Short mmCIF file of N, CA and C in Angstrom, two decimals:
data_model
loop_
_atom_site.label_atom_id
_atom_site.label_comp_id
_atom_site.label_asym_id
_atom_site.label_seq_id
_atom_site.Cartn_x
_atom_site.Cartn_y
_atom_site.Cartn_z
N MET E 218 -79.07 29.36 -18.36
CA MET E 218 -79.56 29.30 -17.01
C MET E 218 -78.47 28.90 -16.03
N ALA E 219 -77.52 28.08 -16.43
CA ALA E 219 -76.48 27.64 -15.51
C ALA E 219 -75.68 28.84 -15.00
N LYS E 220 -75.40 29.80 -15.89
CA LYS E 220 -74.66 30.98 -15.46
C LYS E 220 -75.50 31.80 -14.50
N LEU E 221 -76.80 31.85 -14.72
CA LEU E 221 -77.69 32.56 -13.81
C LEU E 221 -77.61 31.92 -12.42
N SER E 222 -77.65 30.60 -12.36
CA SER E 222 -77.56 29.91 -11.08
C SER E 222 -76.23 30.18 -10.40
N LYS E 223 -75.16 30.21 -11.19
CA LYS E 223 -73.84 30.39 -10.62
C LYS E 223 -73.63 31.81 -10.11
N ASN E 224 -74.20 32.80 -10.78
CA ASN E 224 -73.89 34.19 -10.47
C ASN E 224 -75.00 34.94 -9.76
N SER E 225 -76.04 34.28 -9.34
CA SER E 225 -77.13 35.00 -8.69
C SER E 225 -77.52 34.31 -7.39
N ASP E 226 -78.59 34.79 -6.81
CA ASP E 226 -79.09 34.20 -5.57
C ASP E 226 -80.04 33.05 -5.84
N LEU E 227 -80.17 32.64 -7.09
CA LEU E 227 -81.07 31.56 -7.45
C LEU E 227 -80.40 30.22 -7.11
N LEU E 228 -80.37 29.89 -5.83
CA LEU E 228 -79.69 28.68 -5.36
C LEU E 228 -80.66 27.65 -4.80
N PHE E 229 -81.96 27.85 -5.02
CA PHE E 229 -82.98 26.89 -4.62
C PHE E 229 -82.95 26.59 -3.12
N GLY E 230 -82.58 27.56 -2.31
CA GLY E 230 -82.53 27.36 -0.87
C GLY E 230 -81.34 26.53 -0.41
N LEU E 231 -80.36 26.36 -1.26
CA LEU E 231 -79.19 25.54 -0.93
C LEU E 231 -78.04 26.42 -0.49
N PRO E 232 -77.13 25.94 0.31
CA PRO E 232 -77.01 24.57 0.81
C PRO E 232 -77.94 24.30 1.99
N LEU E 233 -78.24 23.02 2.19
CA LEU E 233 -79.01 22.55 3.33
C LEU E 233 -78.10 21.70 4.20
N LYS E 234 -78.27 21.77 5.50
CA LYS E 234 -77.43 20.97 6.40
C LYS E 234 -78.29 20.44 7.54
N TYR E 235 -78.19 19.15 7.78
CA TYR E 235 -78.86 18.49 8.91
C TYR E 235 -77.85 17.54 9.52
N GLY E 236 -77.44 17.82 10.74
CA GLY E 236 -76.42 17.00 11.38
C GLY E 236 -75.15 17.02 10.55
N ASP E 237 -74.62 15.83 10.23
CA ASP E 237 -73.40 15.75 9.42
C ASP E 237 -73.71 15.58 7.93
N MET E 238 -74.96 15.77 7.53
CA MET E 238 -75.36 15.63 6.13
C MET E 238 -75.55 17.01 5.51
N SER E 239 -75.24 17.12 4.22
CA SER E 239 -75.46 18.39 3.53
C SER E 239 -75.85 18.15 2.08
N LEU E 240 -76.60 19.09 1.53
CA LEU E 240 -77.02 19.07 0.13
C LEU E 240 -76.66 20.42 -0.45
N SER E 241 -75.95 20.43 -1.58
CA SER E 241 -75.55 21.69 -2.19
C SER E 241 -75.63 21.61 -3.70
N LEU E 242 -75.64 22.78 -4.32
CA LEU E 242 -75.66 22.91 -5.77
C LEU E 242 -74.24 22.81 -6.29
N VAL E 243 -74.04 22.07 -7.37
CA VAL E 243 -72.74 21.98 -8.02
C VAL E 243 -72.81 22.86 -9.26
N THR E 244 -72.00 23.91 -9.30
CA THR E 244 -72.03 24.78 -10.47
C THR E 244 -71.27 24.12 -11.62
N THR E 245 -71.84 24.26 -12.79
CA THR E 245 -71.28 23.65 -13.99
C THR E 245 -71.27 24.69 -15.09
N GLU E 246 -70.12 24.86 -15.75
CA GLU E 246 -70.06 25.77 -16.89
C GLU E 246 -71.05 25.36 -17.96
N ASN E 247 -71.01 24.08 -18.31
CA ASN E 247 -71.92 23.57 -19.33
C ASN E 247 -72.00 22.06 -19.24
N ILE E 248 -73.03 21.53 -19.87
CA ILE E 248 -73.23 20.08 -19.96
C ILE E 248 -73.61 19.79 -21.41
N PHE E 249 -72.89 18.87 -22.02
CA PHE E 249 -73.22 18.43 -23.38
C PHE E 249 -73.49 16.94 -23.36
N SER E 250 -74.43 16.53 -24.17
CA SER E 250 -74.74 15.12 -24.36
C SER E 250 -73.98 14.65 -25.60
N ILE E 251 -73.35 13.49 -25.49
CA ILE E 251 -72.66 12.87 -26.63
C ILE E 251 -73.35 11.54 -26.92
N MET E 252 -73.83 11.38 -28.15
CA MET E 252 -74.47 10.14 -28.57
C MET E 252 -73.83 9.68 -29.88
N PRO E 253 -72.86 8.76 -29.80
CA PRO E 253 -72.16 8.32 -31.02
C PRO E 253 -73.12 7.68 -32.02
N PHE E 254 -72.85 7.95 -33.30
CA PHE E 254 -73.62 7.30 -34.35
C PHE E 254 -73.28 5.81 -34.36
N LYS E 255 -74.13 5.03 -34.97
CA LYS E 255 -73.94 3.58 -35.00
C LYS E 255 -72.54 3.22 -35.50
N GLY E 256 -71.84 2.42 -34.69
CA GLY E 256 -70.50 1.96 -35.05
C GLY E 256 -69.40 2.98 -34.83
N LYS E 257 -69.70 4.12 -34.24
CA LYS E 257 -68.70 5.20 -34.09
C LYS E 257 -68.21 5.41 -32.66
N SER E 258 -68.64 4.59 -31.72
CA SER E 258 -68.23 4.78 -30.32
C SER E 258 -66.72 4.75 -30.14
N THR E 259 -66.05 3.83 -30.82
CA THR E 259 -64.60 3.73 -30.70
C THR E 259 -63.92 4.98 -31.25
N ASP E 260 -64.39 5.48 -32.39
CA ASP E 260 -63.82 6.70 -32.97
C ASP E 260 -64.02 7.90 -32.04
N VAL E 261 -65.21 8.02 -31.47
CA VAL E 261 -65.50 9.11 -30.54
C VAL E 261 -64.58 9.02 -29.33
N SER E 262 -64.44 7.82 -28.79
CA SER E 262 -63.60 7.62 -27.62
C SER E 262 -62.14 7.99 -27.91
N LYS E 263 -61.63 7.60 -29.07
CA LYS E 263 -60.25 7.93 -29.44
C LYS E 263 -60.05 9.44 -29.59
N LYS E 264 -61.01 10.10 -30.22
CA LYS E 264 -60.90 11.56 -30.40
C LYS E 264 -60.95 12.28 -29.06
N LEU E 265 -61.82 11.85 -28.17
CA LEU E 265 -61.88 12.45 -26.84
C LEU E 265 -60.58 12.22 -26.07
N LYS E 266 -60.02 11.04 -26.22
CA LYS E 266 -58.75 10.70 -25.56
C LYS E 266 -57.64 11.63 -26.06
N ASN E 267 -57.59 11.86 -27.38
CA ASN E 267 -56.56 12.74 -27.94
C ASN E 267 -56.75 14.19 -27.51
N GLN E 268 -58.00 14.66 -27.47
CA GLN E 268 -58.28 16.06 -27.16
C GLN E 268 -58.25 16.37 -25.66
N PHE E 269 -58.87 15.52 -24.85
CA PHE E 269 -59.04 15.81 -23.42
C PHE E 269 -58.33 14.82 -22.50
N ASN E 270 -57.67 13.84 -23.07
CA ASN E 270 -57.04 12.76 -22.32
C ASN E 270 -58.09 11.97 -21.52
N LEU E 271 -59.30 11.87 -22.07
CA LEU E 271 -60.40 11.11 -21.47
C LEU E 271 -61.11 10.32 -22.55
N SER E 272 -61.32 9.04 -22.32
CA SER E 272 -62.09 8.20 -23.25
C SER E 272 -63.51 8.09 -22.72
N LEU E 273 -64.43 7.64 -23.57
CA LEU E 273 -65.78 7.37 -23.09
C LEU E 273 -65.71 6.27 -22.04
N PRO E 274 -66.27 6.49 -20.87
CA PRO E 274 -66.24 5.44 -19.84
C PRO E 274 -67.21 4.31 -20.18
N LEU E 275 -67.00 3.17 -19.57
CA LEU E 275 -67.91 2.04 -19.74
C LEU E 275 -69.25 2.37 -19.08
N SER E 276 -70.23 1.52 -19.30
CA SER E 276 -71.54 1.69 -18.65
C SER E 276 -71.36 1.79 -17.15
N ASN E 277 -72.14 2.66 -16.53
CA ASN E 277 -72.14 2.86 -15.08
C ASN E 277 -70.81 3.37 -14.53
N GLN E 278 -70.06 4.10 -15.37
CA GLN E 278 -68.78 4.64 -14.94
C GLN E 278 -68.67 6.11 -15.31
N LYS E 279 -67.63 6.76 -14.80
CA LYS E 279 -67.31 8.14 -15.14
C LYS E 279 -65.80 8.30 -15.16
N VAL E 280 -65.34 9.32 -15.85
CA VAL E 280 -63.91 9.65 -15.87
C VAL E 280 -63.79 11.16 -15.76
N SER E 281 -62.68 11.62 -15.21
CA SER E 281 -62.48 13.06 -15.12
C SER E 281 -61.00 13.40 -15.27
N ASN E 282 -60.78 14.63 -15.70
CA ASN E 282 -59.44 15.14 -15.90
C ASN E 282 -59.53 16.65 -15.68
N ARG E 283 -58.85 17.15 -14.69
CA ARG E 283 -58.97 18.55 -14.30
C ARG E 283 -60.44 18.85 -14.00
N ASN E 284 -61.01 19.78 -14.70
CA ASN E 284 -62.39 20.20 -14.45
C ASN E 284 -63.39 19.48 -15.35
N ILE E 285 -62.91 18.79 -16.38
CA ILE E 285 -63.78 18.11 -17.34
C ILE E 285 -64.13 16.72 -16.82
N LYS E 286 -65.42 16.37 -16.95
CA LYS E 286 -65.89 15.08 -16.50
C LYS E 286 -66.77 14.47 -17.59
N ILE E 287 -66.59 13.17 -17.85
CA ILE E 287 -67.48 12.44 -18.76
C ILE E 287 -68.19 11.38 -17.93
N ILE E 288 -69.53 11.41 -18.00
CA ILE E 288 -70.35 10.54 -17.17
C ILE E 288 -71.28 9.73 -18.06
N TRP E 289 -71.33 8.44 -17.85
CA TRP E 289 -72.28 7.59 -18.56
C TRP E 289 -73.68 8.06 -18.16
N ALA E 290 -74.57 8.25 -19.16
CA ALA E 290 -75.91 8.79 -18.88
C ALA E 290 -77.02 7.88 -19.40
N GLY E 291 -76.67 6.68 -19.83
CA GLY E 291 -77.66 5.75 -20.35
C GLY E 291 -77.10 5.05 -21.57
N LEU E 292 -77.89 4.20 -22.16
CA LEU E 292 -77.47 3.41 -23.32
C LEU E 292 -76.95 4.31 -24.44
N ASP E 293 -75.69 4.17 -24.77
CA ASP E 293 -75.04 4.93 -25.85
C ASP E 293 -75.16 6.44 -25.69
N GLN E 294 -75.13 6.92 -24.46
CA GLN E 294 -75.20 8.36 -24.20
C GLN E 294 -74.30 8.70 -23.02
N TRP E 295 -73.57 9.82 -23.16
CA TRP E 295 -72.70 10.31 -22.11
C TRP E 295 -72.90 11.81 -21.95
N PHE E 296 -72.67 12.31 -20.74
CA PHE E 296 -72.62 13.75 -20.50
C PHE E 296 -71.16 14.13 -20.33
N ILE E 297 -70.80 15.25 -20.93
CA ILE E 297 -69.47 15.82 -20.70
C ILE E 297 -69.69 17.22 -20.14
N THR E 298 -69.01 17.53 -19.05
CA THR E 298 -69.20 18.81 -18.38
C THR E 298 -67.94 19.66 -18.48
N ASN E 299 -68.16 20.97 -18.51
CA ASN E 299 -67.09 21.98 -18.44
C ASN E 299 -66.09 21.90 -19.58
N CYS E 300 -66.55 21.71 -20.80
CA CYS E 300 -65.64 21.74 -21.95
C CYS E 300 -66.14 22.77 -22.95
N ASN E 301 -65.29 23.16 -23.87
CA ASN E 301 -65.64 24.14 -24.88
C ASN E 301 -66.57 23.48 -25.91
N GLY E 302 -67.79 23.99 -26.01
CA GLY E 302 -68.80 23.39 -26.88
C GLY E 302 -68.44 23.44 -28.35
N SER E 303 -67.89 24.55 -28.83
CA SER E 303 -67.55 24.63 -30.25
C SER E 303 -66.40 23.68 -30.58
N SER E 304 -65.45 23.52 -29.68
CA SER E 304 -64.35 22.55 -29.89
C SER E 304 -64.91 21.13 -29.93
N LEU E 305 -65.83 20.84 -29.02
CA LEU E 305 -66.44 19.51 -28.97
C LEU E 305 -67.21 19.23 -30.25
N GLN E 306 -67.99 20.21 -30.71
CA GLN E 306 -68.78 20.05 -31.94
C GLN E 306 -67.85 19.82 -33.14
N SER E 307 -66.79 20.61 -33.24
CA SER E 307 -65.83 20.44 -34.34
C SER E 307 -65.17 19.07 -34.30
N LEU E 308 -64.83 18.63 -33.11
CA LEU E 308 -64.14 17.36 -32.92
C LEU E 308 -65.01 16.16 -33.29
N LEU E 309 -66.29 16.19 -32.88
CA LEU E 309 -67.12 14.99 -32.96
C LEU E 309 -68.30 15.04 -33.94
N SER E 310 -68.50 16.13 -34.65
CA SER E 310 -69.72 16.28 -35.46
C SER E 310 -69.88 15.20 -36.53
N GLN E 311 -68.81 14.61 -36.99
CA GLN E 311 -68.90 13.54 -38.01
C GLN E 311 -69.22 12.18 -37.40
N ASP E 312 -69.04 12.05 -36.09
CA ASP E 312 -69.16 10.74 -35.44
C ASP E 312 -70.25 10.64 -34.38
N ALA E 313 -70.82 11.78 -33.97
CA ALA E 313 -71.78 11.74 -32.87
C ALA E 313 -72.74 12.92 -32.92
N ALA E 314 -73.89 12.72 -32.32
CA ALA E 314 -74.82 13.83 -32.10
C ALA E 314 -74.41 14.50 -30.79
N ILE E 315 -74.24 15.82 -30.85
CA ILE E 315 -73.84 16.59 -29.68
C ILE E 315 -74.97 17.58 -29.41
N THR E 316 -75.50 17.57 -28.20
CA THR E 316 -76.53 18.54 -27.84
C THR E 316 -76.18 19.20 -26.52
N GLU E 317 -76.43 20.50 -26.46
CA GLU E 317 -76.19 21.19 -25.19
C GLU E 317 -77.34 20.91 -24.25
N GLN E 318 -77.00 20.52 -23.02
CA GLN E 318 -77.98 20.16 -22.00
C GLN E 318 -77.93 21.08 -20.79
N THR E 319 -77.12 22.13 -20.87
CA THR E 319 -76.86 22.99 -19.71
C THR E 319 -78.13 23.52 -19.08
N ASP E 320 -79.07 23.98 -19.89
CA ASP E 320 -80.31 24.55 -19.34
C ASP E 320 -81.29 23.48 -18.87
N GLY E 321 -81.05 22.24 -19.22
CA GLY E 321 -82.00 21.18 -18.90
C GLY E 321 -81.69 20.39 -17.64
N TRP E 322 -80.46 20.46 -17.14
CA TRP E 322 -80.05 19.63 -16.01
C TRP E 322 -79.39 20.47 -14.93
N ILE E 323 -79.56 20.04 -13.70
CA ILE E 323 -78.90 20.67 -12.54
C ILE E 323 -78.21 19.57 -11.74
N ARG E 324 -77.02 19.89 -11.26
CA ARG E 324 -76.24 18.94 -10.45
C ARG E 324 -76.33 19.31 -8.97
N LEU E 325 -76.56 18.30 -8.16
CA LEU E 325 -76.56 18.46 -6.71
C LEU E 325 -75.53 17.53 -6.10
N SER E 326 -75.00 17.93 -4.97
CA SER E 326 -74.06 17.10 -4.22
C SER E 326 -74.66 16.81 -2.86
N LEU E 327 -74.75 15.53 -2.51
CA LEU E 327 -75.28 15.11 -1.22
C LEU E 327 -74.18 14.42 -0.44
N ASN E 328 -73.83 14.99 0.70
CA ASN E 328 -72.92 14.33 1.63
C ASN E 328 -73.82 13.61 2.62
N ASP E 329 -74.00 12.33 2.37
CA ASP E 329 -74.91 11.46 3.11
C ASP E 329 -74.13 10.84 4.27
N THR E 330 -74.79 10.04 5.05
CA THR E 330 -74.10 9.29 6.10
C THR E 330 -73.19 8.26 5.45
N LYS E 331 -72.32 7.67 6.22
CA LYS E 331 -71.41 6.66 5.67
C LYS E 331 -72.14 5.43 5.15
N THR E 332 -73.35 5.21 5.60
CA THR E 332 -74.13 4.04 5.16
C THR E 332 -75.23 4.42 4.17
N TYR E 333 -75.16 5.61 3.63
CA TYR E 333 -76.11 6.07 2.59
C TYR E 333 -77.57 5.96 3.04
N GLU E 334 -77.85 6.39 4.25
CA GLU E 334 -79.21 6.29 4.78
C GLU E 334 -80.20 7.20 4.06
N VAL E 335 -79.78 8.38 3.66
CA VAL E 335 -80.68 9.31 2.97
C VAL E 335 -81.04 8.77 1.60
N ILE E 336 -80.05 8.42 0.82
CA ILE E 336 -80.30 7.95 -0.55
C ILE E 336 -81.07 6.63 -0.53
N ALA E 337 -80.88 5.81 0.50
CA ALA E 337 -81.60 4.54 0.60
C ALA E 337 -83.11 4.77 0.73
N ARG E 338 -83.51 5.90 1.29
CA ARG E 338 -84.94 6.21 1.44
C ARG E 338 -85.56 6.68 0.12
N LEU E 339 -84.73 7.08 -0.83
CA LEU E 339 -85.23 7.73 -2.04
C LEU E 339 -84.98 6.96 -3.34
N CYS E 340 -83.99 6.09 -3.33
CA CYS E 340 -83.48 5.51 -4.57
C CYS E 340 -83.53 3.98 -4.51
N PRO E 341 -84.07 3.32 -5.53
CA PRO E 341 -84.25 1.86 -5.49
C PRO E 341 -83.02 1.04 -5.89
N VAL E 342 -81.81 1.61 -5.74
CA VAL E 342 -80.60 0.85 -6.10
C VAL E 342 -79.63 0.81 -4.94
N GLU E 343 -78.82 -0.22 -4.92
CA GLU E 343 -77.76 -0.36 -3.92
C GLU E 343 -76.63 0.61 -4.28
N PRO E 344 -76.17 1.43 -3.35
CA PRO E 344 -75.07 2.34 -3.67
C PRO E 344 -73.84 1.59 -4.18
N ILE E 345 -73.25 2.14 -5.22
CA ILE E 345 -72.07 1.55 -5.84
C ILE E 345 -70.95 2.57 -5.68
N LEU E 346 -69.93 2.24 -4.94
CA LEU E 346 -68.83 3.18 -4.80
C LEU E 346 -68.15 3.39 -6.15
N VAL E 347 -67.93 4.63 -6.46
CA VAL E 347 -67.29 5.06 -7.70
C VAL E 347 -68.01 4.47 -8.91
N GLY E 348 -69.33 4.59 -8.92
CA GLY E 348 -70.13 4.14 -10.05
C GLY E 348 -71.25 5.11 -10.35
N VAL E 349 -71.89 4.90 -11.49
CA VAL E 349 -72.97 5.76 -11.95
C VAL E 349 -74.18 4.91 -12.28
N VAL E 350 -75.37 5.38 -11.89
CA VAL E 350 -76.61 4.69 -12.27
C VAL E 350 -77.61 5.72 -12.77
N LYS E 351 -78.39 5.31 -13.74
CA LYS E 351 -79.54 6.10 -14.18
C LYS E 351 -80.73 5.44 -13.52
N THR E 352 -81.43 6.18 -12.68
CA THR E 352 -82.46 5.58 -11.84
C THR E 352 -83.52 6.62 -11.51
N GLN E 353 -84.31 6.32 -10.53
CA GLN E 353 -85.29 7.27 -10.02
C GLN E 353 -84.96 7.62 -8.58
N ILE E 354 -85.16 8.88 -8.27
CA ILE E 354 -85.06 9.33 -6.89
C ILE E 354 -86.41 9.96 -6.58
N ALA E 355 -87.10 9.37 -5.62
CA ALA E 355 -88.44 9.82 -5.25
C ALA E 355 -89.33 9.93 -6.49
N GLY E 356 -89.20 8.98 -7.40
CA GLY E 356 -90.04 8.92 -8.60
C GLY E 356 -89.59 9.80 -9.75
N MET E 357 -88.49 10.54 -9.60
CA MET E 357 -87.98 11.41 -10.66
C MET E 357 -86.73 10.82 -11.27
N MET E 358 -86.63 10.88 -12.61
CA MET E 358 -85.44 10.37 -13.27
C MET E 358 -84.22 11.17 -12.82
N ALA E 359 -83.14 10.44 -12.55
CA ALA E 359 -81.90 11.09 -12.13
C ALA E 359 -80.72 10.24 -12.58
N ILE E 360 -79.60 10.89 -12.72
CA ILE E 360 -78.33 10.21 -12.94
C ILE E 360 -77.54 10.40 -11.66
N VAL E 361 -77.18 9.30 -11.03
CA VAL E 361 -76.57 9.34 -9.70
C VAL E 361 -75.16 8.78 -9.78
N SER E 362 -74.22 9.55 -9.27
CA SER E 362 -72.82 9.15 -9.25
C SER E 362 -72.38 9.00 -7.80
N PHE E 363 -72.05 7.78 -7.42
CA PHE E 363 -71.58 7.51 -6.06
C PHE E 363 -70.07 7.70 -6.03
N GLU E 364 -69.62 8.54 -5.10
CA GLU E 364 -68.20 8.82 -4.97
C GLU E 364 -67.81 8.67 -3.52
N LYS E 365 -66.53 8.52 -3.26
CA LYS E 365 -66.07 8.38 -1.88
C LYS E 365 -66.42 9.60 -1.05
N SER E 366 -66.46 10.78 -1.68
CA SER E 366 -66.73 12.02 -0.95
C SER E 366 -68.22 12.30 -0.80
N GLY E 367 -69.07 11.55 -1.47
CA GLY E 367 -70.51 11.78 -1.39
C GLY E 367 -71.22 11.30 -2.64
N ILE E 368 -72.36 11.88 -2.90
CA ILE E 368 -73.19 11.47 -4.03
C ILE E 368 -73.48 12.70 -4.88
N GLU E 369 -73.23 12.58 -6.18
CA GLU E 369 -73.55 13.66 -7.10
C GLU E 369 -74.76 13.20 -7.92
N MET E 370 -75.73 14.10 -8.09
CA MET E 370 -76.96 13.75 -8.77
C MET E 370 -77.28 14.78 -9.85
N PHE E 371 -77.70 14.30 -11.01
CA PHE E 371 -78.20 15.17 -12.07
C PHE E 371 -79.72 15.01 -12.09
N PHE E 372 -80.42 16.13 -12.02
CA PHE E 372 -81.87 16.15 -12.13
C PHE E 372 -82.26 17.08 -13.28
N MET E 373 -83.39 16.79 -13.93
CA MET E 373 -83.92 17.73 -14.90
C MET E 373 -84.32 19.00 -14.16
N ARG E 374 -84.00 20.13 -14.75
CA ARG E 374 -84.26 21.42 -14.12
C ARG E 374 -85.72 21.57 -13.73
N SER E 375 -86.63 21.04 -14.54
CA SER E 375 -88.05 21.21 -14.26
C SER E 375 -88.48 20.49 -12.98
N MET E 376 -87.65 19.59 -12.47
CA MET E 376 -88.01 18.81 -11.28
C MET E 376 -87.17 19.17 -10.06
N ILE E 377 -86.34 20.18 -10.16
CA ILE E 377 -85.36 20.43 -9.11
C ILE E 377 -85.99 20.83 -7.78
N GLN E 378 -87.03 21.63 -7.80
CA GLN E 378 -87.66 22.03 -6.53
C GLN E 378 -88.20 20.81 -5.78
N THR E 379 -88.86 19.92 -6.51
CA THR E 379 -89.40 18.70 -5.90
C THR E 379 -88.27 17.80 -5.42
N ALA E 380 -87.22 17.66 -6.21
CA ALA E 380 -86.08 16.82 -5.82
C ALA E 380 -85.47 17.33 -4.51
N ILE E 381 -85.26 18.62 -4.43
CA ILE E 381 -84.66 19.19 -3.22
C ILE E 381 -85.58 18.95 -2.02
N ARG E 382 -86.87 19.17 -2.20
CA ARG E 382 -87.81 18.96 -1.10
C ARG E 382 -87.80 17.50 -0.62
N GLU E 383 -87.79 16.54 -1.55
CA GLU E 383 -87.79 15.12 -1.19
C GLU E 383 -86.49 14.73 -0.48
N ILE E 384 -85.36 15.23 -0.98
CA ILE E 384 -84.08 14.93 -0.35
C ILE E 384 -84.02 15.55 1.04
N GLU E 385 -84.52 16.78 1.17
CA GLU E 385 -84.54 17.43 2.48
C GLU E 385 -85.39 16.65 3.48
N LEU E 386 -86.55 16.17 3.06
CA LEU E 386 -87.39 15.37 3.95
C LEU E 386 -86.65 14.11 4.43
N ALA E 387 -85.95 13.45 3.53
CA ALA E 387 -85.19 12.25 3.90
C ALA E 387 -84.05 12.61 4.86
N MET E 388 -83.39 13.75 4.60
CA MET E 388 -82.31 14.19 5.50
C MET E 388 -82.85 14.47 6.90
N LYS E 389 -83.99 15.15 6.98
CA LYS E 389 -84.60 15.45 8.27
C LYS E 389 -84.96 14.17 9.02
N SER E 390 -85.49 13.21 8.29
CA SER E 390 -85.90 11.94 8.89
C SER E 390 -84.69 11.17 9.46
N VAL E 391 -83.63 11.08 8.66
CA VAL E 391 -82.42 10.38 9.12
C VAL E 391 -81.82 11.12 10.32
N ASN E 392 -81.79 12.44 10.27
CA ASN E 392 -81.24 13.23 11.37
C ASN E 392 -82.07 13.06 12.63
N ALA E 393 -83.39 13.03 12.50
CA ALA E 393 -84.26 12.85 13.67
C ALA E 393 -84.04 11.48 14.31
N LEU E 394 -83.86 10.45 13.49
CA LEU E 394 -83.60 9.12 14.04
C LEU E 394 -82.28 9.06 14.78
N LYS E 395 -81.27 9.72 14.26
CA LYS E 395 -79.96 9.75 14.93
C LYS E 395 -80.08 10.48 16.27
N PHE E 396 -80.82 11.60 16.27
CA PHE E 396 -81.00 12.37 17.48
C PHE E 396 -81.76 11.56 18.54
N LYS E 397 -82.79 10.85 18.08
CA LYS E 397 -83.61 10.04 18.98
C LYS E 397 -82.80 8.88 19.55
N ASN E 398 -82.00 8.24 18.69
CA ASN E 398 -81.22 7.06 19.10
C ASN E 398 -79.84 7.43 19.63
N GLY E 399 -79.44 8.69 19.43
CA GLY E 399 -78.09 9.13 19.75
C GLY E 399 -77.83 9.26 21.20
#
């Protein structure tokens, strides 16, 4: 499905723009989940470091190198994006469970205001610069990565239409307040 999204008009009505805020789809070649077996996190991290020059990040963190990104996705689970799946499976099959998640997750990028007014209406956590949280956005599970350039969010594909609608409503609300007070 990710390739379908990347190569077709199936963009869920994105990008959206309200004032200086925008919401867009982030295309991803693939997403794999890495879940190290008990006692194998260090081995997995070393192998990833040797292969991709990236170790497993600590909780609530992410690391990237070129196009490959490893994102903490919860207790003893990480997502790795844009890497060769067969190479990853060969590398880690003795030390971790590897599952392809490409069809199950969609990435969005939100360029919010400098004070995170949109995300504050939807998410029950304080924004953390250059950090990752697994939380809820408008009641839907999401993995949220706060970056200096904006906010990247992973949503389950089955919830993407609702997620976009809720984010758009918050963007409209923040934009209307700026216009009214501007």
